[in-house]
Short mmCIF file of C-alpha atoms in Angstrom, two decimals:
data_model
loop_
_atom_site.label_atom_id
_atom_site.label_comp_id
_atom_site.label_asym_id
_atom_site.label_seq_id
_atom_site.Cartn_x
_atom_site.Cartn_y
_atom_site.Cartn_z
CA MET A 77 131.10 -93.33 5.96
CA GLU A 78 133.25 -90.35 5.42
CA PRO A 79 136.06 -90.51 7.55
CA VAL A 80 135.36 -87.91 9.76
CA GLN A 81 132.64 -89.48 10.85
CA VAL A 82 135.04 -93.01 11.09
CA ILE A 83 137.20 -90.63 13.57
CA ILE A 84 134.64 -89.02 15.09
CA ASP A 85 132.81 -91.75 16.24
CA ASN A 86 136.26 -94.05 17.49
CA LEU A 87 138.06 -90.93 18.95
CA PRO A 88 138.58 -92.20 22.08
CA LEU A 89 140.44 -95.42 20.83
CA TYR A 90 142.05 -93.54 18.74
CA LEU A 91 143.23 -91.87 21.00
CA SER A 92 143.75 -94.58 23.28
CA GLY A 93 146.10 -95.98 20.33
CA LEU A 94 148.37 -92.73 20.36
CA VAL A 95 149.41 -92.65 23.47
CA ARG A 96 149.75 -96.40 23.73
CA THR A 97 152.15 -96.09 20.75
CA LEU A 98 153.58 -92.75 22.37
CA GLU A 99 154.89 -95.28 25.17
CA ILE A 100 156.47 -97.76 22.65
CA CYS A 101 157.81 -94.49 21.24
CA LEU A 102 159.64 -93.43 23.83
CA LEU A 103 160.59 -96.64 25.68
CA ALA A 104 161.64 -97.42 22.71
CA GLY A 105 163.90 -94.61 21.80
CA LEU A 106 165.38 -94.11 25.53
CA LEU A 107 166.96 -97.94 25.51
CA ALA A 108 168.01 -97.00 21.91
CA LEU A 109 169.95 -93.61 22.85
CA ALA A 110 171.09 -95.80 25.52
CA ILE A 111 172.32 -98.67 23.47
CA GLY A 112 173.42 -96.94 20.54
CA THR A 113 176.08 -94.82 22.95
CA VAL A 114 177.62 -97.81 24.53
CA ALA A 115 178.01 -98.94 21.13
CA ALA A 116 179.50 -96.02 19.42
CA GLY A 117 181.56 -95.77 22.46
CA PHE A 118 182.53 -99.09 21.68
CA ARG A 119 183.11 -98.82 18.22
CA VAL A 120 185.30 -95.78 18.69
CA SER A 121 187.03 -97.69 21.39
CA PRO A 122 191.43 -97.94 20.99
CA LEU A 123 190.81 -102.17 21.96
CA PRO A 124 190.36 -104.19 19.19
CA PRO A 125 187.64 -106.60 21.16
CA LEU A 126 185.17 -103.86 22.02
CA ARG A 127 185.80 -102.73 18.19
CA ALA A 128 185.16 -106.21 16.73
CA THR A 129 181.54 -106.05 18.53
CA GLY A 130 180.79 -102.41 17.99
CA THR A 131 181.24 -103.55 14.54
CA SER A 132 179.24 -106.64 14.73
CA TRP A 133 176.40 -105.29 16.72
CA VAL A 134 176.08 -102.16 13.61
CA ASN A 135 177.26 -105.00 10.85
CA VAL A 136 174.47 -107.43 11.51
CA LEU A 137 171.13 -105.31 13.13
CA ARG A 138 171.79 -102.55 10.20
CA ASN A 139 171.64 -105.09 7.76
CA CYS A 140 168.77 -107.05 9.13
CA PRO A 141 164.73 -106.34 8.30
CA LEU A 142 163.18 -105.31 11.01
CA THR A 143 160.57 -107.80 10.52
CA VAL A 144 162.50 -110.25 11.45
CA VAL A 145 164.47 -108.76 14.62
CA LEU A 146 160.34 -108.55 15.38
CA PHE A 147 159.72 -111.92 14.54
CA PHE A 148 162.89 -113.32 16.27
CA MET A 149 161.82 -110.94 19.91
CA ALA A 150 158.00 -111.98 19.48
CA PHE A 151 158.63 -115.61 18.52
CA GLY A 152 162.25 -116.71 18.79
CA LEU A 153 162.65 -116.05 22.91
CA PRO A 154 159.91 -118.04 23.70
CA GLU A 155 160.93 -120.73 22.03
CA LEU A 156 163.83 -120.40 24.07
CA GLY A 157 162.04 -120.36 27.12
CA ILE A 158 162.16 -116.33 27.67
CA ASN A 159 158.67 -115.18 28.18
CA GLY A 160 157.02 -111.44 28.39
CA SER A 161 154.80 -109.34 26.92
CA TYR A 162 154.57 -108.95 23.23
CA PHE A 163 154.57 -105.12 24.34
CA TRP A 164 157.66 -105.16 25.56
CA PHE A 165 159.30 -108.35 23.10
CA GLY A 166 158.26 -105.31 20.60
CA THR A 167 159.58 -102.05 22.60
CA ILE A 168 162.77 -104.29 22.98
CA GLY A 169 163.14 -105.47 19.41
CA LEU A 170 162.24 -102.00 17.63
CA ALA A 171 164.64 -100.12 20.25
CA LEU A 172 167.67 -103.02 19.88
CA TYR A 173 167.42 -102.49 15.78
CA THR A 174 167.39 -98.68 16.08
CA SER A 175 170.55 -98.80 18.66
CA ALA A 176 172.25 -99.56 15.66
CA PHE A 177 171.74 -96.33 12.96
CA VAL A 178 171.81 -94.18 16.37
CA CYS A 179 175.81 -95.94 17.04
CA GLU A 180 176.25 -94.46 13.36
CA ALA A 181 174.67 -91.23 13.87
CA ILE A 182 176.91 -90.70 16.93
CA ARG A 183 179.61 -92.67 15.63
CA SER A 184 179.92 -89.84 12.78
CA GLY A 185 179.67 -87.48 15.20
CA ILE A 186 182.59 -88.46 17.86
CA ASN A 187 184.76 -88.25 14.17
CA ALA A 188 183.44 -85.26 13.08
CA VAL A 189 185.58 -83.35 16.52
CA PRO A 190 189.07 -82.67 16.20
CA ALA A 191 191.82 -85.22 16.97
CA GLY A 192 193.44 -82.75 18.97
CA GLN A 193 190.78 -82.80 21.45
CA ALA A 194 190.87 -86.62 22.35
CA GLU A 195 194.59 -86.06 22.15
CA ALA A 196 194.64 -83.23 24.81
CA ALA A 197 192.75 -85.32 26.79
CA ARG A 198 194.57 -88.26 27.32
CA ALA A 199 197.56 -85.53 27.80
CA VAL A 200 196.00 -84.64 31.20
CA GLY A 201 195.66 -87.63 32.49
CA LEU A 202 192.03 -88.81 31.03
CA THR A 203 191.03 -92.21 30.54
CA PHE A 204 189.60 -93.07 27.33
CA GLY A 205 186.17 -93.46 28.65
CA GLN A 206 186.72 -90.05 30.96
CA SER A 207 187.68 -87.84 27.27
CA LEU A 208 184.55 -89.80 26.18
CA SER A 209 182.39 -88.68 27.89
CA LEU A 210 183.71 -85.29 29.45
CA VAL A 211 185.27 -84.38 26.03
CA VAL A 212 184.39 -85.75 22.81
CA LEU A 213 180.77 -86.63 23.20
CA PRO A 214 179.67 -83.01 24.50
CA GLN A 215 181.32 -81.26 21.37
CA ALA A 216 180.33 -84.31 19.17
CA VAL A 217 176.43 -83.10 19.71
CA ARG A 218 176.41 -80.34 17.81
CA THR A 219 177.09 -82.60 15.02
CA VAL A 220 174.82 -85.60 15.31
CA VAL A 221 171.21 -83.49 16.37
CA PRO A 222 169.91 -83.76 12.13
CA PRO A 223 171.32 -87.35 11.45
CA LEU A 224 169.99 -88.58 15.02
CA GLY A 225 166.76 -86.61 14.66
CA ASN A 226 166.29 -88.64 11.45
CA VAL A 227 166.83 -92.17 12.87
CA ILE A 228 164.12 -91.02 16.09
CA ILE A 229 161.44 -90.25 13.10
CA ALA A 230 161.97 -93.41 11.07
CA MET A 231 161.96 -94.92 14.77
CA ILE A 232 158.57 -93.65 15.41
CA LYS A 233 157.26 -95.19 11.92
CA ASN A 234 158.56 -98.01 12.09
CA SER A 235 156.94 -98.43 15.21
CA ALA A 236 153.81 -99.08 13.51
CA LEU A 237 155.39 -102.92 12.57
CA VAL A 238 155.17 -103.75 16.78
CA GLY A 239 152.02 -103.85 16.24
CA ALA A 240 151.65 -106.05 13.68
CA PHE A 241 153.09 -108.47 16.20
CA GLY A 242 150.87 -108.96 19.02
CA VAL A 243 151.26 -105.61 21.11
CA GLY A 244 147.86 -104.47 21.65
CA GLY A 245 145.90 -101.20 21.46
CA ASP A 246 148.43 -98.66 19.35
CA LEU A 247 147.36 -97.39 16.31
CA PHE A 248 148.18 -100.31 14.33
CA ALA A 249 146.25 -102.70 16.46
CA VAL A 250 143.45 -99.39 16.29
CA GLY A 251 143.21 -99.45 12.74
CA ASP A 252 143.23 -103.96 12.63
CA THR A 253 140.40 -103.58 15.07
CA LEU A 254 138.01 -101.23 13.87
CA THR A 255 138.84 -102.72 9.79
CA SER A 256 138.40 -106.35 11.57
CA ALA A 257 136.37 -106.59 14.33
CA ARG A 258 133.75 -103.62 13.53
CA GLY A 259 134.12 -104.15 9.57
CA LEU A 260 134.32 -100.95 9.21
CA SER A 261 136.14 -99.78 5.57
CA ALA A 262 139.23 -99.73 4.92
CA LEU A 263 140.28 -96.15 3.61
CA PRO A 264 138.71 -93.62 6.41
CA VAL A 265 140.05 -96.14 9.08
CA LEU A 266 143.56 -95.76 7.93
CA ILE A 267 143.32 -92.28 7.25
CA GLY A 268 142.75 -91.52 11.07
CA VAL A 269 145.76 -94.09 11.75
CA VAL A 270 147.99 -92.18 9.62
CA LEU A 271 146.63 -88.77 11.49
CA GLY A 272 147.13 -89.98 14.87
CA TYR A 273 151.26 -90.64 12.98
CA LEU A 274 151.39 -87.59 11.68
CA VAL A 275 150.73 -85.93 15.65
CA ILE A 276 153.43 -87.84 16.38
CA THR A 277 156.21 -87.35 14.39
CA ILE A 278 155.29 -83.66 12.96
CA PRO A 279 155.84 -82.17 16.25
CA ALA A 280 158.82 -84.09 16.64
CA GLY A 281 160.57 -83.03 13.90
CA LEU A 282 159.46 -79.51 14.78
CA LEU A 283 160.93 -79.95 18.08
CA LEU A 284 164.09 -81.50 16.67
CA SER A 285 164.77 -78.85 14.35
CA TYR A 286 164.08 -76.28 17.00
CA VAL A 287 167.33 -78.14 19.14
CA GLU A 288 169.45 -78.09 16.12
CA ARG A 289 168.83 -74.73 15.64
CA LYS A 290 170.21 -74.04 19.32
CA VAL A 291 172.99 -75.85 18.60
CA ALA A 292 174.09 -74.08 15.54
CA ILE A 293 173.37 -70.71 17.43
CA ALA A 294 175.77 -72.14 20.17
CA ARG A 295 178.59 -72.80 17.95
#
């Protein structure tokens, strides 16, 4: 069967998978940004316990395969008595894994801000948290956008692994349904799945490039 015909015949299923994948990416992305920003603050904190916590968080998650993180979320947490839907387990697992890379991207931006900015903030009486949020982070955004964009694109592609751990309805699950349950050939089905991910990643890449250009102009 021709790939185009397979996609057309199963277009509603592909579209529902696309929407489900977008939900996973959006929720995981927002959560990863929040956690990663906090972790980056810990990494540059003057307090040794916070620095140690941020460093441990990054080192453990960056050096642990995403499949292991998702496996723990999907099967380890229920063993510990923590139950929930695979959708949330998978989404949170993806967010936690991505947060380590977000943290390092933001930390690199923080380190690119001249040290005099933080010293000036302290001189006028701002606390570490105030100087970080009001002075340093707004300036760090300009250098953070390119690496952070790469992290977000990688997260979108990594979301395919979330579907392998029981999250129903996403693009990965659509491909599995069409090949296993309906017996369609793998190649045309996978072409449709790939196109679905491209529909997400290409506009995301263009948007991030636009933001990067706007930030560069504002320098």
